[in-house]
Amino acid sequence: MCLAVPGKVLEIEERDGTRMASVDFGGVVKEVCLEYLPDLRIGEYAIVHVGFALQRLDEESARRTLDLFENLGLLEEEFGDPWEQAARTDTPTPEAGR
Amino acid sequence: MKYIDEFQNPDLARRLLDTIHATVTRPWALMEVCGGQTHSIIRHGIDQLLPEEIELIHGPGCPVCVTPLEMIDKALEVASRPGVIFCSFGDMLRVPGTDRDLFQVRAAGGDVRVVYSPLDALRIAQENPEAQVVFFGIGFETTAPPNAMAVYQARRLGVRNFSLLVSHVRVPPAIEALMTSPQCRVDAFLAAGHVCSVMGTQEYPDLAATHRVPIVVTGFEPLDILEGVRRAVTQLERGEHTVDNAYPRAVRAEGNPAARDMLADVFEVTDRAWRGIGVIPDSGWRLSGRYREFDAEHRFQVGAITTTEPAACRSGEVLQGLLKPHECEAFGTTCTPRTPLGATMVSSEGACAAYYLYRRLGGTPTPTTAEATHVG
Ligand code: SF4
């Protein structure tokens, strides 16, 4: 939850009087609230934290960060199944690694 | 410099490191405020690539870690009540309360749900009008605006079965408290980039001037951190102490004005306890008068719950940079991510867990797998 992940705006719509967007995070698409960046446009990138766009980001730095997060497994950590992740801490730690 | 090849841009990393090595003439202690930065530093072995004169102290910037035990116990109590749907970010599931955690509350029949966004919790409230839906609102200035929006929307849409258990914290008062502590060893701060994405940099010049301490707004990627260190050390060597923004691609001086306006409407500043540290004046937010009816502490009458923290855990000293995690006797023995004694071992952003995951083998960063990060 502490991560803020760059994402690309795919679609924008008004819901219940709130500006919402579908945002693509390196393949994972999530609903994101645009109320704090109301002039964000389709195709633009922003830093997204817990479902809220908080600051515009240029495309190049966005892509670079996403690649890095992907390589580090951080996207899976952010968007994976939290119950599974929590359950894993109750079984012997996967120390093996490499 | 053997790990440098793992950096995204090894050339640039090497150049930054060379400059830092050439600049440093004497010992300096730099504190990175944010847990995300701690994680990145330990994972990439950045502290081991820096000249030995530079010590990185891991600050209190992991919201999961500093949420007081008392607040966890309140959350567990509320989550156990019949008719309550308790919503939380996934990171909180394994944070140990006095005698259990949210994961166990759910196993015992509690309706605990993990949400990605606080607006998901609000939707659950709309879809379950017969239930009381409580959202566990933790986090720094970055997370507070999203949580504030959920409360604002609940009021606007008349969703009365929604409430927030608030444990928000603010960075500048924590920096102030650290700097005024007699034990303070910090010469410069790497301020948390995403906190400044929201708040801007205006809260920092006074702190930098009063305490004569450089404050460099820094990002989270390895190169960002090296650049933050380079700028901090440059200031220190020159005897300067200003606020410098080393993360301009995500931080503007004014921050995010819309988010700041919402914070000012929904929250008001209050004293807040930090786990392991104690009460820091003005270091938190609570719901402002207009929104008080959405305060879960009040709605469920759990305000009176008080708790003492286990004495064995020295996370308070770790969070203040007075102790390195592996210097704690419990580290890796009675305290592991599976059996955490303190919250700094639970969250992967916590200094103890970061050391446990990446520093098992006598100071060498352990090769990482995706799985190894799933502790938080
Ligand atoms: S190793 Fe465990 S007991 Fe020691 S300070 Fe860290 S969390 Fe607390």
Coordinates of C-alpha atoms and ligand atoms in Angstrom, one line a residue:
Chain A
M1 CA 0.0 0.0 0.0
C2 CA 3.0 2.3 0.5
L3 CA 3.8 2.1 -3.2
A4 CA 2.8 4.8 -5.6
V5 CA 2.8 3.3 -9.1
P6 CA 2.8 5.1 -12.4
G7 CA -0.1 4.3 -14.7
K8 CA -1.6 5.3 -18.1
V9 CA -5.1 6.6 -18.4
L10 CA -7.2 4.5 -20.7
E11 CA -10.7 5.8 -20.2
I12 CA -12.4 8.5 -18.2
E13 CA -16.0 8.5 -16.9
E14 CA -18.1 10.3 -14.4
R15 CA -19.6 8.1 -11.6
D16 CA -21.8 9.3 -8.8
G17 CA -20.5 12.8 -9.5
T18 CA -16.9 11.6 -9.2
R19 CA -14.3 11.7 -12.0
M20 CA -13.0 8.1 -12.4
A21 CA -10.6 6.5 -14.9
S22 CA -9.4 3.1 -16.0
V23 CA -5.7 3.1 -15.6
D24 CA -3.2 0.6 -16.9
F25 CA -0.2 -0.4 -14.7
G26 CA 2.0 -2.5 -17.0
G27 CA -0.9 -4.8 -17.9
V28 CA -3.0 -4.6 -14.7
V29 CA -6.0 -2.3 -15.1
K30 CA -7.6 -0.6 -12.1
E31 CA -10.2 2.0 -11.3
V32 CA -8.6 5.2 -10.3
C33 CA -10.1 8.4 -8.9
L34 CA -9.1 11.6 -10.8
E35 CA -10.6 14.2 -8.4
Y36 CA -7.2 15.4 -7.4
L37 CA -5.9 15.7 -11.0
P38 CA -9.1 16.6 -12.8
D39 CA -7.4 17.8 -16.0
L40 CA -5.6 14.5 -16.6
R41 CA -6.3 13.3 -20.1
I42 CA -6.6 9.9 -21.8
G43 CA -3.1 8.7 -22.8
E44 CA -1.4 10.7 -20.0
Y45 CA 0.6 9.1 -17.1
A46 CA 0.2 9.8 -13.4
I47 CA 1.5 8.5 -10.1
V48 CA -1.3 6.5 -8.5
H49 CA -1.5 5.7 -4.9
V50 CA -4.3 3.5 -3.4
G51 CA -6.5 4.2 -6.3
F52 CA -5.9 8.0 -6.6
A53 CA -4.0 9.9 -9.2
L54 CA -1.8 12.3 -7.3
Q55 CA 0.7 13.8 -9.7
R56 CA 1.3 13.9 -13.5
L57 CA 4.3 12.1 -14.7
D58 CA 6.1 12.2 -18.1
E59 CA 5.8 9.0 -20.2
E60 CA 9.5 8.2 -20.2
S61 CA 10.0 8.2 -16.4
A62 CA 6.6 6.4 -16.0
R63 CA 7.7 3.6 -18.2
R64 CA 11.1 3.3 -16.6
T65 CA 9.6 3.0 -13.1
L66 CA 7.1 0.5 -14.3
D67 CA 9.8 -1.7 -15.8
L68 CA 11.8 -1.5 -12.6
F69 CA 8.8 -2.4 -10.4
E70 CA 8.0 -5.3 -12.7
N71 CA 11.5 -6.6 -12.4
L72 CA 11.5 -6.4 -8.7
G73 CA 8.2 -8.1 -8.3
L74 CA 6.7 -5.0 -6.8
L75 CA 3.7 -4.9 -9.2
E76 CA 2.7 -8.4 -8.1
E77 CA 3.1 -7.3 -4.5
E78 CA 0.9 -4.3 -5.0
F79 CA -1.8 -5.9 -7.1
G80 CA -1.6 -9.6 -6.1
D81 CA -3.9 -11.4 -3.7
P82 CA -3.3 -9.9 -0.3
W83 CA -4.8 -12.8 1.6
E84 CA -2.4 -15.2 -0.1
Q85 CA 0.5 -12.9 0.7
A86 CA -0.5 -12.6 4.4
A87 CA -1.1 -16.4 4.6
R88 CA 2.4 -17.0 3.3
T89 CA 3.9 -15.2 6.3
D90 CA 2.4 -17.9 8.4
T91 CA 4.2 -20.8 6.7
P92 CA 7.9 -21.3 6.6
T93 CA 9.4 -18.3 4.8
P94 CA 10.4 -19.1 1.3
E95 CA 14.1 -18.6 2.2
A96 CA 15.3 -20.8 -0.6
G97 CA 15.4 -18.0 -3.2
R98 CA 18.3 -18.6 -5.3
Chain B
M1 CA 30.9 -2.0 -6.2
K2 CA 29.8 -5.5 -7.2
Y3 CA 26.0 -4.9 -7.2
I4 CA 26.1 -1.9 -9.4
D5 CA 25.4 -4.0 -12.5
E6 CA 21.9 -4.6 -11.2
F7 CA 21.1 -0.9 -11.4
Q8 CA 18.9 0.2 -14.3
N9 CA 21.6 2.5 -15.5
P10 CA 24.9 1.3 -14.1
D11 CA 26.9 4.0 -15.8
L12 CA 24.9 6.8 -14.3
A13 CA 25.0 5.0 -10.9
R14 CA 28.8 4.7 -11.1
R15 CA 29.1 8.4 -12.0
L16 CA 26.9 9.4 -9.1
L17 CA 28.9 7.2 -6.7
D18 CA 32.2 8.6 -8.0
T19 CA 31.0 12.1 -7.4
I20 CA 29.9 11.2 -3.9
H21 CA 33.2 9.5 -3.1
A22 CA 35.0 12.6 -4.4
T23 CA 32.9 15.0 -2.4
V24 CA 33.0 13.4 1.1
T25 CA 35.7 14.5 3.4
R26 CA 34.3 13.5 6.8
P27 CA 31.5 11.4 8.5
W28 CA 27.9 12.3 7.9
A29 CA 24.7 10.7 9.1
L30 CA 21.8 10.9 6.6
M31 CA 18.3 9.8 7.5
E32 CA 16.0 8.6 4.8
V33 CA 12.5 9.3 6.1
C34 CA 10.4 6.9 4.1
G35 CA 10.2 3.1 4.5
G36 CA 10.0 2.8 0.7
Q37 CA 13.4 4.3 0.5
T38 CA 14.7 2.0 3.3
H39 CA 13.5 -1.0 1.4
S40 CA 15.2 0.2 -1.8
I41 CA 18.5 1.0 0.0
I42 CA 18.8 -2.3 1.7
R43 CA 17.5 -4.3 -1.3
H44 CA 20.1 -2.8 -3.6
G45 CA 22.9 -2.6 -1.0
I46 CA 23.2 1.2 -1.6
D47 CA 24.5 1.8 1.9
Q48 CA 27.3 -0.6 1.1
L49 CA 28.2 1.2 -2.1
L50 CA 28.6 4.6 -0.4
P51 CA 31.8 5.8 1.2
E52 CA 32.1 4.6 4.7
E53 CA 32.0 8.1 6.0
I54 CA 28.3 8.2 5.1
E55 CA 25.9 6.4 7.4
L56 CA 22.3 6.0 6.4
I57 CA 19.9 6.0 9.3
H58 CA 16.5 4.4 8.7
G59 CA 13.8 6.8 9.8
P60 CA 10.2 6.3 11.0
G61 CA 8.6 6.6 7.6
C62 CA 6.7 3.3 7.4
P63 CA 3.0 4.0 8.2
V64 CA 2.4 0.3 9.0
C65 CA 5.3 0.3 11.5
V66 CA 4.4 3.5 13.4
T67 CA 0.6 2.8 13.8
P68 CA 0.4 2.4 17.6
L69 CA -0.4 -0.9 19.1
E70 CA -3.3 0.7 20.8
M71 CA -4.8 1.6 17.4
I72 CA -4.3 -2.0 16.2
D73 CA -6.1 -3.3 19.2
K74 CA -9.0 -0.9 18.5
A75 CA -9.1 -2.1 14.9
L76 CA -9.2 -5.8 16.1
E77 CA -11.9 -5.0 18.6
V78 CA -14.1 -3.2 16.0
A79 CA -13.4 -5.9 13.4
S80 CA -14.6 -8.6 15.8
R81 CA -18.0 -7.1 16.3
P82 CA -21.0 -8.7 14.7
G83 CA -22.5 -6.7 11.9
V84 CA -19.2 -5.0 11.1
I85 CA -17.4 -5.3 7.7
F86 CA -13.9 -4.2 8.5
C87 CA -11.9 -2.9 5.4
S88 CA -8.2 -2.4 5.4
F89 CA -5.1 -2.2 3.1
G90 CA -3.5 -5.6 2.8
D91 CA -0.4 -4.5 4.7
M92 CA -2.2 -4.4 8.0
L93 CA -3.4 -8.0 8.1
R94 CA -0.3 -9.3 9.8
V95 CA 0.5 -6.4 12.1
P96 CA 0.5 -7.9 15.6
G97 CA -1.9 -6.5 18.1
T98 CA -1.6 -7.5 21.8
D99 CA -2.9 -11.0 21.3
R100 CA -3.9 -11.5 17.6
D101 CA -3.9 -9.8 14.2
L102 CA -6.6 -9.1 11.6
F103 CA -5.8 -12.3 9.7
Q104 CA -6.8 -14.2 12.8
V105 CA -9.9 -12.2 13.4
R106 CA -11.1 -13.2 10.0
A107 CA -10.2 -16.8 10.6
A108 CA -12.4 -16.6 13.7
G109 CA -15.3 -15.5 11.7
G110 CA -14.9 -11.7 11.5
D111 CA -15.8 -10.0 8.2
V112 CA -12.4 -8.5 7.3
R113 CA -11.9 -7.4 3.7
V114 CA -8.9 -6.0 1.9
V115 CA -9.4 -3.1 -0.4
Y116 CA -7.1 -1.5 -2.9
S117 CA -8.7 1.9 -2.6
P118 CA -10.7 3.6 0.2
L119 CA -13.4 4.2 -2.3
D120 CA -13.8 0.4 -2.6
A121 CA -14.7 0.4 1.1
L122 CA -17.3 3.1 0.5
R123 CA -18.8 1.1 -2.3
I124 CA -19.0 -1.9 0.1
A125 CA -20.9 0.3 2.5
Q126 CA -23.4 1.3 -0.2
E127 CA -23.9 -2.3 -1.2
N128 CA -24.4 -3.5 2.4
P129 CA -26.7 -0.9 4.0
E130 CA -27.5 -3.3 6.9
A131 CA -23.8 -3.6 7.9
Q132 CA -21.5 -1.1 9.5
V133 CA -18.5 -0.7 7.2
V134 CA -15.3 0.6 8.8
F135 CA -12.2 1.5 6.9
F136 CA -8.8 1.5 8.7
G137 CA -7.3 4.9 7.7
I138 CA -3.6 4.7 8.2
G139 CA -0.8 6.4 6.3
F140 CA 1.2 9.6 5.8
E141 CA 0.3 12.7 3.7
T142 CA 0.3 10.6 0.6
T143 CA -2.5 8.3 1.8
A144 CA -4.5 10.8 3.8
P145 CA -6.1 12.5 0.7
P146 CA -7.5 9.3 -0.7
N147 CA -8.9 8.4 2.7
A148 CA -10.3 11.9 3.1
M149 CA -12.0 11.6 -0.2
A150 CA -13.9 8.5 1.0
V151 CA -15.2 10.3 4.0
Y152 CA -16.1 13.4 2.0
Q153 CA -18.0 11.2 -0.5
A154 CA -19.8 9.3 2.3
R155 CA -21.1 12.6 3.7
R156 CA -22.0 14.0 0.3
L157 CA -23.8 10.8 -0.7
G158 CA -25.4 10.2 2.7
V159 CA -23.7 6.9 3.3
R160 CA -24.3 6.7 7.1
N161 CA -23.1 3.2 7.7
F162 CA -19.5 4.1 6.7
S163 CA -16.8 5.2 9.2
L164 CA -13.1 5.7 9.4
L165 CA -10.7 4.5 12.1
V166 CA -8.2 7.3 11.7
S167 CA -4.4 6.9 12.4
H168 CA -2.9 9.4 10.0
V169 CA 0.6 10.8 10.6
R170 CA 2.5 13.8 9.3
V171 CA 6.2 13.9 8.5
P172 CA 7.3 17.5 9.4
P173 CA 6.5 17.2 13.2
A174 CA 8.4 13.9 13.3
I175 CA 11.4 15.6 11.7
E176 CA 11.1 18.4 14.3
A177 CA 10.8 15.8 17.2
L178 CA 13.9 13.9 15.9
M179 CA 15.9 17.1 15.6
T180 CA 15.1 18.3 19.1
S181 CA 15.9 15.0 20.7
P182 CA 19.2 15.2 22.6
Q183 CA 20.2 11.8 21.1
C184 CA 19.8 13.1 17.6
R185 CA 22.6 12.1 15.2
V186 CA 21.1 13.2 11.9
D187 CA 23.0 15.7 9.8
A188 CA 20.7 15.7 6.8
F189 CA 17.3 14.3 5.7
L190 CA 16.2 12.6 2.5
A191 CA 12.6 13.7 2.6
A192 CA 9.9 11.3 1.2
G193 CA 9.2 12.1 -2.4
H194 CA 5.5 11.0 -2.5
V195 CA 4.6 12.9 0.6
C196 CA 5.9 16.0 -1.1
S197 CA 4.0 15.1 -4.3
V198 CA 0.9 16.0 -2.2
M199 CA 2.2 18.5 0.3
G200 CA 4.8 20.3 -1.8
T201 CA 8.0 21.6 -0.2
Q202 CA 6.7 24.5 1.7
E203 CA 6.6 22.8 5.1
Y204 CA 10.4 22.3 5.1
P205 CA 12.4 25.6 4.7
D206 CA 11.7 26.6 8.4
L207 CA 12.8 23.2 9.6
A208 CA 16.0 23.3 7.5
A209 CA 16.8 26.8 8.7
T210 CA 16.0 26.3 12.4
H211 CA 17.9 23.1 12.8
R212 CA 20.6 24.0 10.2
V213 CA 19.9 20.7 8.4
P214 CA 19.8 20.0 4.7
I215 CA 16.5 18.5 3.5
V216 CA 16.6 16.9 0.1
V217 CA 13.3 15.7 -1.4
T218 CA 14.2 12.2 -2.8
G219 CA 12.6 9.5 -4.9
F220 CA 12.6 5.8 -4.4
E221 CA 14.5 4.2 -7.2
P222 CA 18.2 3.4 -6.6
L223 CA 19.4 6.3 -8.9
D224 CA 17.0 8.7 -7.1
I225 CA 18.4 7.8 -3.8
L226 CA 22.0 8.2 -5.0
E227 CA 21.2 11.6 -6.4
G228 CA 19.5 12.6 -3.1
V229 CA 22.6 11.5 -1.2
R230 CA 24.9 13.4 -3.6
R231 CA 22.9 16.6 -3.1
A232 CA 22.7 16.2 0.7
V233 CA 26.4 15.5 1.0
T234 CA 27.3 18.4 -1.3
Q235 CA 25.3 20.8 1.0
L236 CA 26.9 19.3 4.1
E237 CA 30.4 19.7 2.8
R238 CA 29.7 23.3 1.9
G239 CA 28.1 24.1 5.2
E240 CA 24.7 24.8 3.6
H241 CA 21.3 23.8 4.9
T242 CA 18.5 24.4 2.4
V243 CA 15.6 22.5 1.0
D244 CA 16.4 20.9 -2.4
N245 CA 14.1 19.0 -4.7
A246 CA 15.9 16.0 -6.2
Y247 CA 12.7 14.5 -7.4
P248 CA 11.2 17.1 -9.7
R249 CA 9.5 14.7 -12.0
A250 CA 7.0 13.9 -9.3
V251 CA 7.2 16.9 -6.9
R252 CA 6.2 20.5 -7.5
A253 CA 6.7 23.2 -4.9
E254 CA 3.0 23.6 -4.4
G255 CA 2.3 19.9 -4.2
N256 CA -1.2 18.9 -5.2
P257 CA -3.5 21.8 -4.2
A258 CA -6.8 19.9 -4.7
A259 CA -5.6 17.2 -2.3
R260 CA -4.3 19.7 0.2
D261 CA -7.7 21.5 0.2
M262 CA -9.5 18.3 0.8
L263 CA -7.1 17.5 3.7
A264 CA -7.8 20.9 5.3
D265 CA -11.6 20.3 5.0
V266 CA -11.8 16.7 6.3
F267 CA -9.0 16.6 8.8
E268 CA -7.6 18.7 11.6
V269 CA -4.2 18.5 13.2
T270 CA -3.9 16.5 16.4
D271 CA -1.2 15.0 18.7
R272 CA -0.6 11.4 17.7
A273 CA 1.3 8.4 19.2
W274 CA 3.8 6.6 17.0
R275 CA 4.5 3.0 17.8
G276 CA 7.8 2.6 19.6
I277 CA 8.3 6.4 19.8
G278 CA 5.4 7.8 21.8
V279 CA 3.3 10.9 21.3
I280 CA 4.6 13.6 19.0
P281 CA 2.8 16.9 19.2
D282 CA 0.7 17.9 16.1
S283 CA 2.0 14.8 14.3
G284 CA -1.3 13.4 13.2
W285 CA -4.7 14.1 11.7
R286 CA -8.2 13.4 13.0
L287 CA -11.6 14.0 11.4
S288 CA -12.6 17.7 11.7
G289 CA -15.8 18.7 13.4
R290 CA -17.9 18.5 10.2
Y291 CA -17.0 14.9 9.8
R292 CA -16.8 13.7 13.4
E293 CA -19.9 11.5 13.0
F294 CA -17.8 9.3 10.6
D295 CA -15.2 8.6 13.3
A296 CA -15.2 4.9 14.1
E297 CA -13.5 5.3 17.5
H298 CA -16.5 7.3 18.5
R299 CA -19.1 5.2 16.8
F300 CA -17.9 2.0 18.4
Q301 CA -16.8 3.5 21.7
V302 CA -13.3 2.1 21.6
G303 CA -11.6 5.4 22.5
A304 CA -10.7 4.0 26.0
I305 CA -8.7 1.0 24.9
T306 CA -5.1 1.5 26.1
T307 CA -2.1 -0.9 25.7
T308 CA 1.5 -1.2 26.6
E309 CA 4.1 -2.3 24.0
P310 CA 6.2 -5.4 24.5
A311 CA 9.5 -4.4 26.2
A312 CA 11.7 -6.8 24.2
C313 CA 11.0 -4.9 21.0
R314 CA 13.4 -2.1 20.4
S315 CA 11.7 -0.8 17.3
G316 CA 11.4 2.7 18.9
E317 CA 15.2 3.0 18.9
V318 CA 15.3 1.5 15.3
L319 CA 12.8 4.1 14.1
Q320 CA 14.8 6.9 15.6
G321 CA 18.0 5.6 14.1
L322 CA 19.6 4.9 17.4
L323 CA 19.9 1.2 16.7
K324 CA 20.4 -1.0 13.6
P325 CA 17.9 -3.8 13.4
H326 CA 20.5 -6.6 13.7
E327 CA 21.7 -5.0 16.9
C328 CA 18.4 -6.0 18.5
E329 CA 18.8 -9.3 20.5
A330 CA 15.4 -10.6 19.2
F331 CA 16.3 -10.0 15.6
G332 CA 16.2 -13.2 13.6
T333 CA 15.8 -15.3 16.7
T334 CA 12.5 -14.7 18.5
C335 CA 11.5 -12.0 16.0
T336 CA 11.1 -12.9 12.4
P337 CA 8.6 -11.8 9.7
R338 CA 6.6 -15.0 10.7
T339 CA 6.6 -14.2 14.4
P340 CA 7.1 -10.4 14.5
L341 CA 7.5 -8.8 17.9
G342 CA 7.2 -5.3 16.5
A343 CA 5.7 -3.7 13.4
T344 CA 9.1 -2.9 11.9
M345 CA 9.4 -6.7 11.3
V346 CA 6.0 -7.0 9.7
S347 CA 6.0 -4.6 6.9
S348 CA 8.5 -5.1 4.1
E349 CA 9.0 -1.3 4.4
G350 CA 10.1 -1.7 8.0
A351 CA 13.8 -1.6 8.7
C352 CA 13.8 -4.9 10.6
A353 CA 12.1 -6.8 7.8
A354 CA 14.2 -5.2 5.2
Y355 CA 17.4 -6.3 7.0
Y356 CA 15.9 -9.8 7.6
L357 CA 15.1 -10.3 4.0
Y358 CA 18.2 -8.9 2.4
R359 CA 20.9 -9.1 5.0
R360 CA 20.8 -12.6 6.3
L361 CA 24.4 -13.5 5.3
G362 CA 26.6 -11.1 7.1
G363 CA 26.2 -7.9 5.2
T364 CA 25.6 -9.3 1.7
P365 CA 22.4 -8.5 0.0
T366 CA 20.7 -11.8 -0.5
P367 CA 19.5 -12.4 -4.1
T368 CA 15.9 -11.5 -4.2
T369 CA 12.9 -13.4 -5.4
A370 CA 9.5 -11.9 -6.0
E371 CA 8.3 -14.1 -3.2
A372 CA 10.7 -12.8 -0.7
T373 CA 9.1 -9.4 -0.8
H374 CA 5.7 -10.7 0.2
V375 CA 5.9 -10.0 3.9
G376 CA 3.9 -6.9 4.1
Ligands
SF4_1 S1 14.0 -7.1 15.4 FE1 11.9 -7.4 16.1 S2 12.0 -7.1 18.4 FE2 13.9 -6.2 17.5 S3 13.4 -4.0 17.1 FE3 12.9 -5.1 15.2 S4 10.7 -5.6 15.3 FE4 11.4 -5.1 17.4

